[in-house]
Amino acid sequence: MTQLPETTNRKLGLVIDLDTCVGCHACVISCKEWNTGGYGAPLADTDAYGDAPSGTFLNRVHTFEVKPENKPAMITHFPKSCLHCEDAPCVTVCPTGASFKRSEDGIVLVHEDHCIGCGLCAWACPYGAREMDAVEKVMKKCTLCVDRIYNENIPEEDRVPSCVRTCPAKARHFGDLGDPDSDVSRLVADRGGFDLMPEQGTKPVNKYLPPRPKQQSLDEPINLASLAEPQATGFLGWLDGALERLG
Amino acid sequence: MHPAYSVIFFTVASGAGLGLLAFMGLGALRVGAMPMPFMLTTFGLAFALTVGGLLSSTFHLGHPERAWRAMTQWRSSWLSREGVCAVVTLIVGALFAALWTFMDLASAILGIVTTILALVTVWATGMIYAQIKAVDLWHRWLTPVCYLLFSIAGGMILFLFLHAVFTSKTEPVWELSSVAMIALLVAWVVKIFWWMGGDKAPTSTPESATGLGHLGKVRLLERPHTGSNYLLKEFGFTIARKHAKKLRLIAVALGAILPILLILLAIPAPFDAFWLGLAVLSHLAGMLVERWLFFAEARHAVMTYY
Ligand code: SF4
Ligand code: SF4
């Protein structure tokens, strides 16, 4: 059913901290590892050891440079996956009913047995969160690890999305963004969490936390090499100066 | 956007086929008995182009064997609506064509319904693109209008050509020819407006895409992957502006100017099928260039992340 639910009971999603992400790509790998054996078809790689390797991933980390007017540039690592949008355009365009948004928790999923691989949903998503699998020819996307978060066969601390469990910098948080008192909602309120591309009208559930302001901003880079030069004092200092004056 | 040949061929072929069918639907109101070979060829061509186009569009599906499922989500999806409309049009159109061709029964009601259904199908094709907000160039109400007008113009010159092949006229055919020329002119003028209106600042920028615009100018430092991926293959295609300009001129020359000149050549009696055949070919070539550009010039919002 590709009509969107009016409301969802919960809004499960991620909060990603751009201040603490170190760009290690561990979440990318753990996502691929879990999801290639989890929900739906495996995530194929083509020509993995050849000249033009390519593969399906549900989460990718970009690295951006942000250049303020007259301060040095800063680097921001930027993980990106499906934002489980409330007004998900990828769902409504799907002709088969394969794409849907769950009314119980807001997760956007693809029923792979119904997908004809037309690719229209990937066109509709402005974030590039959907990738067609080159081998299975069905649409793949982040499932918010729907097969982990409710899975009673794994230890309780593992019942979060694989990327969240893996992140060594604790830059990824999982929870109910529909509940204003949840940890993730408080985090978003405290740190000024924001939406990606709000102008596209997709109302993403996932939020991003901005980098904290730099504690001190240096206008001029310090010449570190000069600090290492020996300072002559006393007689040697006088000699140094005298010789300098002689030219 | 990557220009997929199966989709380009589909939209051009089924557009012209449905246009021809729509014109025949109206024809039932006016035209009396027409020679049997004309009826067979005209309806045959209309259905062949439409069905051929639809079949070609299923070639680019990952799972064509599940294509029937695409009929189910007409409540929200324009692609589904297009599929449903196309099938209904083909069924009603086939009934209309069979009655007229074999039983000499030109039903005005069936004709009008066929015309409306054919045009609604073309409109739905245009809406598939127009609904994609992530592509600024397409997300405009003029997009389905262009699809509709091109389909009508294409159908009319096809009709004009077949009419000349199968009926020997001894006096100039002004009326039909003028209507076809006007249809061509209107379609391409609207298309030129569509092109002009598309040269706007993009809705999404690297700053809005990352939410870091308040800190400064955002630029990609490192891609998330060293090789290519589905997103780059599908959306990474861009055509240089100066090439696009030239191709636009070629599209207008082949699609509009040359066919109109050829129709003018054909008008004085005997109504000359040769020139009209060339006009049809030239228009189709112009349409293929136009459709290729429709994809090649379109920029998807995801490219702000690259
Ligand atoms: S991020 Fe893209 S794929 Fe995910 S729900 Fe939003 S529009 Fe759909
Ligand atoms: S690719 Fe599959 S999920 Fe996406 S729109 Fe087509 S049928 Fe639906």
XYZ file of C-alpha atoms and ligand atoms in Angstrom:
569
model
C 0.000 0.000 0.000
C 1.773 3.146 -1.130
C -0.554 5.640 0.447
C 1.126 7.106 3.515
C -0.376 6.512 6.959
C -2.058 9.622 8.405
C 0.035 9.358 11.552
C 2.341 6.765 13.010
C 2.230 5.603 16.619
C 5.938 6.072 17.007
C 8.578 7.768 14.887
C 11.619 5.581 15.165
C 14.737 7.110 13.720
C 18.337 8.148 14.119
C 20.026 11.248 15.457
C 23.470 11.756 13.964
C 26.006 13.969 15.669
C 28.143 15.768 13.109
C 30.302 17.099 15.938
C 31.561 13.721 17.080
C 31.535 11.671 13.879
C 35.162 10.904 13.062
C 34.481 9.585 9.565
C 35.798 6.080 10.242
C 33.127 4.378 8.082
C 32.637 1.648 10.711
C 28.850 2.153 10.499
C 29.008 1.667 6.719
C 30.733 -1.676 7.113
C 28.639 -2.934 10.022
C 25.480 -1.952 8.116
C 26.612 -3.876 5.063
C 27.629 -6.868 7.171
C 24.314 -7.068 9.028
C 22.029 -6.312 6.124
C 23.676 -8.566 3.599
C 22.519 -11.469 5.740
C 19.397 -9.902 7.256
C 16.116 -8.552 5.894
C 15.639 -9.362 2.208
C 18.147 -10.027 -0.536
C 21.892 -9.745 0.106
C 23.701 -6.528 -0.806
C 25.670 -7.358 -3.923
C 29.124 -6.221 -4.951
C 30.094 -6.329 -8.602
C 33.681 -6.542 -9.816
C 34.739 -6.369 -6.161
C 38.411 -7.095 -6.867
C 38.555 -5.683 -10.394
C 39.098 -2.274 -11.936
C 35.613 -0.898 -11.405
C 34.271 -2.165 -8.094
C 30.730 -1.135 -7.229
C 28.309 -2.269 -4.580
C 25.036 -1.696 -2.789
C 25.233 0.127 0.531
C 22.442 1.438 2.738
C 24.597 3.948 4.571
C 27.428 6.082 3.233
C 29.766 8.631 4.814
C 30.590 11.766 2.837
C 33.228 14.258 3.959
C 32.590 17.951 3.457
C 34.718 21.032 3.850
C 32.912 24.023 5.329
C 34.583 27.359 4.667
C 33.399 30.287 6.780
C 33.835 33.838 5.387
C 37.189 34.690 6.974
C 38.144 31.778 9.161
C 40.011 28.605 8.341
C 37.975 25.817 6.732
C 36.717 22.925 8.855
C 36.022 19.316 8.002
C 32.704 17.577 8.683
C 32.128 13.881 8.214
C 28.589 13.246 7.137
C 26.892 9.834 7.375
C 23.781 9.550 5.223
C 21.095 6.878 5.068
C 17.302 6.764 4.755
C 15.701 9.418 6.968
C 12.361 7.542 7.223
C 10.522 10.680 6.126
C 6.996 11.400 7.339
C 6.000 12.643 3.885
C 8.032 10.069 2.034
C 7.813 10.760 -1.716
C 9.533 7.434 -2.423
C 6.504 5.599 -1.046
C 3.704 7.380 -2.883
C 5.334 7.049 -6.330
C 5.732 3.270 -6.071
C 3.330 1.636 -8.546
C 3.326 -1.829 -6.990
C 2.813 -1.286 -3.290
C 6.296 -2.675 -2.623
C 7.342 0.530 -0.835
C 5.450 1.333 2.312
C 5.628 3.220 5.594
C 4.601 1.307 8.685
C 1.886 2.914 10.760
C 3.146 1.363 14.010
C 6.672 2.813 14.045
C 7.093 4.893 10.878
C 9.798 2.698 9.357
C 9.911 2.887 5.542
C 10.450 -0.539 3.990
C 10.459 -2.297 0.630
C 8.594 -5.563 0.205
C 11.197 -7.050 -2.122
C 8.985 -9.827 -3.521
C 6.633 -7.178 -4.916
C 9.275 -4.778 -6.257
C 9.515 -4.667 -10.064
C 12.788 -2.730 -9.966
C 11.456 0.289 -11.839
C 13.666 2.632 -9.830
C 11.070 5.388 -9.571
C 11.330 5.535 -5.777
C 15.073 6.223 -6.046
C 14.249 9.121 -8.357
C 11.721 10.451 -5.868
C 14.101 10.393 -2.891
C 16.093 13.656 -2.879
C 18.707 12.187 -0.514
C 19.950 9.263 -2.567
C 18.949 6.868 0.204
C 17.795 4.074 -2.106
C 19.998 1.918 -4.290
C 18.944 -0.714 -6.802
C 20.777 -3.964 -6.217
C 22.734 -4.831 -9.364
C 22.309 -8.577 -8.890
C 18.874 -9.006 -7.285
C 17.361 -6.126 -9.318
C 15.232 -4.953 -6.414
C 15.340 -1.702 -4.462
C 17.408 -1.725 -1.278
C 17.262 0.805 1.524
C 17.892 1.211 5.252
C 15.404 -0.852 7.272
C 16.422 0.764 10.560
C 17.503 -2.815 11.310
C 13.904 -3.867 11.767
C 15.253 -7.403 12.240
C 17.403 -6.321 15.211
C 15.379 -3.771 17.131
C 12.506 -6.170 17.904
C 14.639 -9.310 17.916
C 14.336 -11.184 21.203
C 16.939 -13.731 20.179
C 19.801 -11.277 20.605
C 21.000 -9.603 23.828
C 19.059 -6.506 24.762
C 21.972 -4.095 24.229
C 22.163 -5.278 20.630
C 18.535 -4.375 19.864
C 19.479 -1.133 18.137
C 20.453 -0.562 14.507
C 23.815 -2.075 13.654
C 25.358 1.314 12.830
C 24.390 2.710 16.235
C 25.793 -0.330 18.039
C 29.070 -0.065 16.148
C 29.862 3.645 16.170
C 33.077 4.031 18.233
C 32.541 7.786 18.651
C 28.934 7.443 19.866
C 27.872 9.792 17.094
C 24.733 7.808 16.283
C 21.643 7.618 18.490
C 18.449 5.619 18.023
C 15.020 6.190 19.522
C 11.457 7.449 19.201
C 11.501 10.971 17.805
C 7.721 11.158 18.144
C 8.011 11.126 21.942
C 9.172 14.551 23.154
C 10.578 13.022 26.370
C 12.751 10.385 24.733
C 16.536 10.693 24.972
C 16.843 11.361 21.265
C 14.174 14.078 21.286
C 15.920 15.802 24.209
C 19.227 15.582 22.404
C 17.686 17.215 19.356
C 16.135 19.974 21.495
C 19.382 20.631 23.446
C 21.732 20.670 20.519
C 19.523 22.286 17.864
C 19.037 19.222 15.678
C 17.954 19.958 12.124
C 16.417 18.410 8.983
C 18.264 17.812 5.721
C 16.790 19.660 2.719
C 13.708 20.965 4.545
C 12.740 22.713 1.287
C 11.929 19.343 -0.284
C 8.976 18.977 2.093
C 9.746 15.368 3.021
C 9.659 15.935 6.814
C 12.535 13.582 7.695
C 12.324 11.747 11.014
C 16.122 11.418 11.327
C 17.822 14.524 12.670
C 21.370 15.839 12.475
C 23.212 17.677 15.260
C 25.436 20.554 14.116
C 29.184 20.715 14.842
C 29.810 22.650 18.089
C 31.384 26.080 17.630
C 35.191 25.936 17.684
C 36.491 26.954 21.112
C 39.114 29.341 19.829
C 39.414 30.445 16.317
C 42.850 31.459 15.174
C 42.975 34.280 12.700
C 46.580 33.716 11.661
C 48.227 30.319 11.617
C 51.153 30.262 14.102
C 54.566 29.577 12.579
C 55.430 26.491 14.628
C 58.881 26.109 13.038
C 60.056 29.413 14.506
C 59.213 28.204 18.030
C 61.697 25.364 17.622
C 64.635 27.645 16.723
C 67.164 27.988 19.595
C 67.180 31.366 21.351
C 70.735 32.472 22.076
C 71.161 34.378 25.399
C 74.072 35.974 27.348
C 77.459 36.236 25.614
C 76.316 34.077 22.698
C 73.291 36.362 22.317
C 75.519 39.456 22.167
C 77.826 37.721 19.664
C 74.829 36.664 17.578
C 73.514 40.250 17.481
C 76.955 41.732 16.731
C 77.565 39.357 13.862
C 74.070 40.041 12.586
C 74.856 43.804 12.557
C 78.111 43.276 10.682
C 75.939 41.806 7.938
C 19.677 12.062 -15.119
C 20.874 9.078 -17.107
C 19.008 8.945 -20.436
C 17.798 5.319 -20.691
C 17.136 4.451 -24.322
C 14.241 2.121 -23.544
C 12.402 4.943 -21.765
C 13.200 7.486 -24.485
C 11.905 5.117 -27.149
C 8.846 4.282 -25.047
C 7.736 7.859 -24.483
C 8.279 8.875 -28.112
C 6.637 5.787 -29.638
C 3.670 5.476 -27.325
C 3.200 9.258 -27.381
C 2.849 9.246 -31.173
C 0.754 6.058 -31.171
C -1.673 7.382 -28.575
C -1.837 10.710 -30.420
C -2.812 8.896 -33.603
C -5.413 6.856 -31.742
C -6.820 10.028 -30.183
C -7.092 11.597 -33.618
C -8.890 8.573 -35.035
C -11.292 8.739 -32.104
C -12.243 12.256 -33.152
C -12.259 11.148 -36.774
C -15.289 8.984 -36.083
C -17.277 12.218 -35.724
C -16.482 13.511 -39.202
C -14.904 11.058 -41.557
C -17.292 8.757 -43.329
C -16.248 5.498 -44.920
C -12.513 5.257 -45.397
C -10.717 2.640 -47.486
C -10.097 -0.583 -45.601
C -6.287 -0.548 -46.083
C -6.199 2.954 -44.558
C -8.157 1.840 -41.519
C -6.076 -1.275 -41.016
C -2.757 0.538 -41.374
C -3.716 3.528 -39.251
C -5.135 1.566 -36.350
C -2.404 -1.040 -36.777
C 0.313 1.614 -36.524
C -1.354 3.342 -33.578
C -1.550 0.099 -31.604
C 1.901 -1.094 -32.695
C 3.545 2.143 -31.534
C 1.659 2.203 -28.229
C 2.139 -1.462 -27.380
C 5.727 -1.452 -28.656
C 6.473 1.533 -26.458
C 4.893 -0.084 -23.409
C 6.830 -3.306 -24.011
C 10.082 -1.405 -24.406
C 9.457 0.359 -21.097
C 9.192 -2.990 -19.332
C 12.672 -3.904 -20.611
C 14.254 -1.542 -18.141
C 12.446 -3.135 -15.194
C 14.440 -5.369 -12.880
C 11.552 -7.849 -12.659
C 9.280 -7.586 -15.740
C 7.467 -10.760 -14.668
C 5.917 -8.816 -11.781
C 4.845 -5.895 -13.981
C 1.141 -6.625 -13.407
C 1.592 -5.448 -9.823
C 2.126 -1.939 -11.193
C -1.637 -1.760 -11.848
C -2.496 -1.809 -8.164
C -1.446 1.546 -6.650
C -3.390 3.986 -8.825
C -4.577 5.819 -5.733
C -1.163 7.372 -5.128
C 1.204 6.569 -7.979
C 1.226 8.216 -11.417
C 3.191 5.302 -12.856
C 0.425 2.979 -11.737
C -2.225 5.351 -13.133
C -0.396 5.406 -16.454
C -0.370 1.601 -16.567
C -4.087 1.343 -15.797
C -4.981 4.080 -18.308
C -2.856 2.479 -21.030
C -4.519 -0.903 -20.637
C -8.048 0.560 -20.564
C -7.240 2.741 -23.593
C -5.989 -0.260 -25.535
C -9.097 -2.307 -24.728
C -11.628 0.441 -25.505
C -9.591 1.576 -28.515
C -9.460 -1.967 -29.894
C -13.236 -2.288 -29.617
C -13.727 1.081 -31.316
C -11.239 0.232 -34.067
C -12.707 -3.214 -34.717
C -16.280 -1.908 -34.974
C -15.284 0.851 -37.354
C -12.902 -1.165 -39.499
C -14.759 -4.419 -39.871
C -18.416 -3.499 -39.356
C -18.310 0.045 -40.700
C -19.698 1.293 -37.412
C -18.017 4.570 -36.492
C -19.294 4.937 -32.936
C -18.984 8.581 -31.887
C -19.267 7.718 -28.190
C -16.577 5.043 -28.300
C -14.487 7.414 -30.408
C -14.656 10.264 -27.913
C -13.983 7.933 -25.005
C -10.956 6.532 -26.844
C -9.663 10.044 -27.503
C -10.054 11.086 -23.875
C -8.479 7.895 -22.538
C -5.524 8.164 -24.917
C -4.846 11.764 -23.913
C -5.241 11.006 -20.200
C -2.664 8.232 -20.578
C -0.181 10.649 -22.129
C -0.896 13.151 -19.365
C -0.144 10.452 -16.779
C 3.202 9.764 -18.482
C 4.087 13.433 -18.125
C 2.989 13.430 -14.477
C 5.383 10.577 -13.656
C 8.169 13.087 -14.231
C 6.374 16.195 -13.039
C 5.666 14.637 -9.628
C 9.414 14.199 -8.901
C 10.159 17.174 -6.717
C 13.825 16.215 -6.483
C 14.264 17.165 -10.169
C 13.612 20.907 -10.521
C 13.528 20.835 -14.307
C 10.644 18.342 -14.380
C 8.645 19.417 -11.343
C 6.436 21.899 -13.206
C 2.862 21.776 -14.496
C 4.137 22.568 -17.998
C 5.851 19.150 -18.148
C 2.696 17.066 -18.743
C 1.407 19.833 -21.049
C 4.490 19.345 -23.253
C 3.951 15.578 -23.318
C 0.332 16.072 -24.313
C 1.038 18.613 -27.050
C 3.834 16.527 -28.563
C 1.608 13.496 -28.608
C -1.164 15.405 -30.385
C 1.242 16.907 -32.941
C 2.928 13.556 -33.576
C -0.411 11.805 -34.028
C -1.596 14.469 -36.460
C 1.326 14.304 -38.835
C 1.186 10.516 -38.772
C -2.489 10.779 -39.706
C -1.712 13.296 -42.429
C 0.901 10.980 -43.914
C -1.308 7.876 -43.891
C -4.179 9.902 -45.300
C -1.982 10.944 -48.226
C -0.777 7.406 -48.809
C -4.203 5.833 -48.992
C -6.432 8.483 -50.509
C -5.710 10.180 -53.792
C -6.671 13.819 -53.524
C -6.768 16.009 -56.553
C -7.139 19.329 -54.742
C -4.793 20.781 -52.084
C -5.472 19.514 -48.539
C -5.368 22.788 -46.661
C -7.578 22.114 -43.717
C -5.901 19.035 -42.213
C -2.430 20.278 -43.091
C -2.941 23.643 -41.395
C -4.217 21.986 -38.247
C -1.163 19.731 -38.183
C 1.205 22.661 -38.678
C -0.495 24.647 -35.926
C -0.289 21.633 -33.595
C 3.450 21.321 -34.307
C 4.037 25.006 -33.797
C 2.114 25.167 -30.521
C 3.875 22.102 -29.119
C 7.349 23.426 -29.839
C 6.623 26.974 -28.707
C 5.409 25.598 -25.378
C 8.521 23.419 -25.224
C 10.719 26.487 -25.744
C 8.894 28.162 -22.837
C 9.527 25.005 -20.818
C 13.237 25.244 -21.601
C 13.365 28.934 -20.698
C 11.512 28.390 -17.432
C 13.927 25.623 -16.456
C 16.965 27.910 -16.195
C 16.497 28.748 -12.520
C 18.568 28.518 -9.354
C 18.363 24.995 -7.876
C 15.923 24.373 -4.987
C 18.492 22.442 -2.955
C 22.137 23.369 -2.474
C 25.067 21.660 -0.712
C 24.338 24.079 2.142
C 20.697 23.009 2.575
C 21.533 19.358 1.873
C 24.029 19.210 4.740
C 22.369 21.803 6.966
C 25.801 23.405 7.428
C 25.117 26.543 5.414
C 25.026 28.726 8.554
C 28.707 27.896 9.114
C 29.996 28.695 5.657
C 30.328 27.517 2.096
C 30.047 23.726 1.777
C 32.119 21.676 -0.653
C 32.620 17.928 -0.987
C 36.089 16.962 0.174
C 35.904 13.193 -0.106
C 33.370 10.990 -1.813
C 31.853 8.226 0.301
C 33.095 5.597 -2.138
C 36.135 5.274 -4.359
C 34.360 3.521 -7.238
C 31.091 4.332 -8.934
C 27.678 3.347 -7.572
C 24.018 3.140 -8.540
C 23.392 6.768 -7.609
C 26.171 8.113 -9.817
C 25.162 5.905 -12.735
C 21.521 6.922 -12.448
C 21.856 10.594 -11.492
C 25.464 11.528 -12.201
C 24.914 12.102 -15.910
C 25.329 15.730 -16.908
C 25.627 17.303 -20.294
C 27.726 20.389 -20.937
C 25.610 23.513 -21.324
C 26.997 24.429 -24.696
C 26.212 20.973 -26.068
C 22.703 21.180 -24.667
C 22.188 24.508 -26.471
C 23.201 22.970 -29.797
C 21.040 19.906 -29.265
C 18.041 22.106 -28.455
C 18.497 23.841 -31.795
C 18.782 20.488 -33.574
C 15.618 19.256 -31.837
C 13.642 22.330 -32.921
C 14.991 22.158 -36.468
C 14.185 18.463 -36.906
C 11.033 18.402 -34.830
C 9.326 21.606 -35.951
C 10.919 23.637 -38.743
C 11.705 20.858 -41.209
C 8.341 19.051 -40.827
C 6.447 22.313 -41.337
C 8.424 23.062 -44.515
C 7.824 19.528 -45.764
C 4.082 19.773 -45.089
C 4.012 23.041 -47.043
C 5.745 21.265 -49.918
C 3.173 18.474 -49.798
C 0.029 20.623 -49.757
C -0.321 21.466 -53.478
C -2.055 18.604 -55.263
C -1.389 15.810 -55.747
C -1.161 15.560 -51.977
C 2.328 14.154 -51.748
C 2.951 11.273 -49.370
C 6.697 11.340 -49.982
C 7.229 14.752 -48.370
C 4.897 13.846 -45.545
C 6.791 10.614 -44.906
C 9.939 12.684 -44.554
C 8.071 15.069 -42.253
C 7.083 12.152 -39.987
C 10.658 10.827 -39.851
C 12.094 14.266 -39.202
C 9.593 14.925 -36.425
C 10.325 11.587 -34.772
C 14.073 12.295 -34.941
C 13.471 15.707 -33.365
C 11.395 14.065 -30.640
C 14.170 11.570 -29.852
C 16.623 14.447 -29.395
C 14.091 16.361 -27.287
C 13.466 13.309 -25.079
C 17.168 12.569 -24.700
C 17.710 16.158 -23.562
C 14.731 15.875 -21.197
C 16.819 13.414 -19.186
C 20.327 14.635 -19.926
C 19.598 18.203 -18.839
C 17.736 17.239 -15.666
C 19.678 17.590 -12.435
C 18.673 15.527 -9.422
C 18.880 16.956 -5.880
C 21.090 14.066 -4.733
C 23.933 15.488 -6.802
C 24.278 18.262 -4.198
C 25.953 15.587 -2.040
C 28.585 14.892 -4.709
S 15.144 9.407 2.927
Fe 14.519 8.934 0.829
S 14.115 6.732 0.882
Fe 14.096 7.405 2.997
S 11.948 7.878 3.451
Fe 12.919 9.811 2.823
S 12.498 9.949 0.639
Fe 12.149 7.800 1.222
S 11.727 0.074 -7.637
Fe 10.362 -1.310 -6.489
S 9.967 -0.218 -4.567
Fe 10.800 1.287 -6.013
S 9.012 2.253 -6.991
Fe 9.637 0.542 -8.329
S 8.405 -1.203 -7.602
Fe 8.303 0.352 -5.977
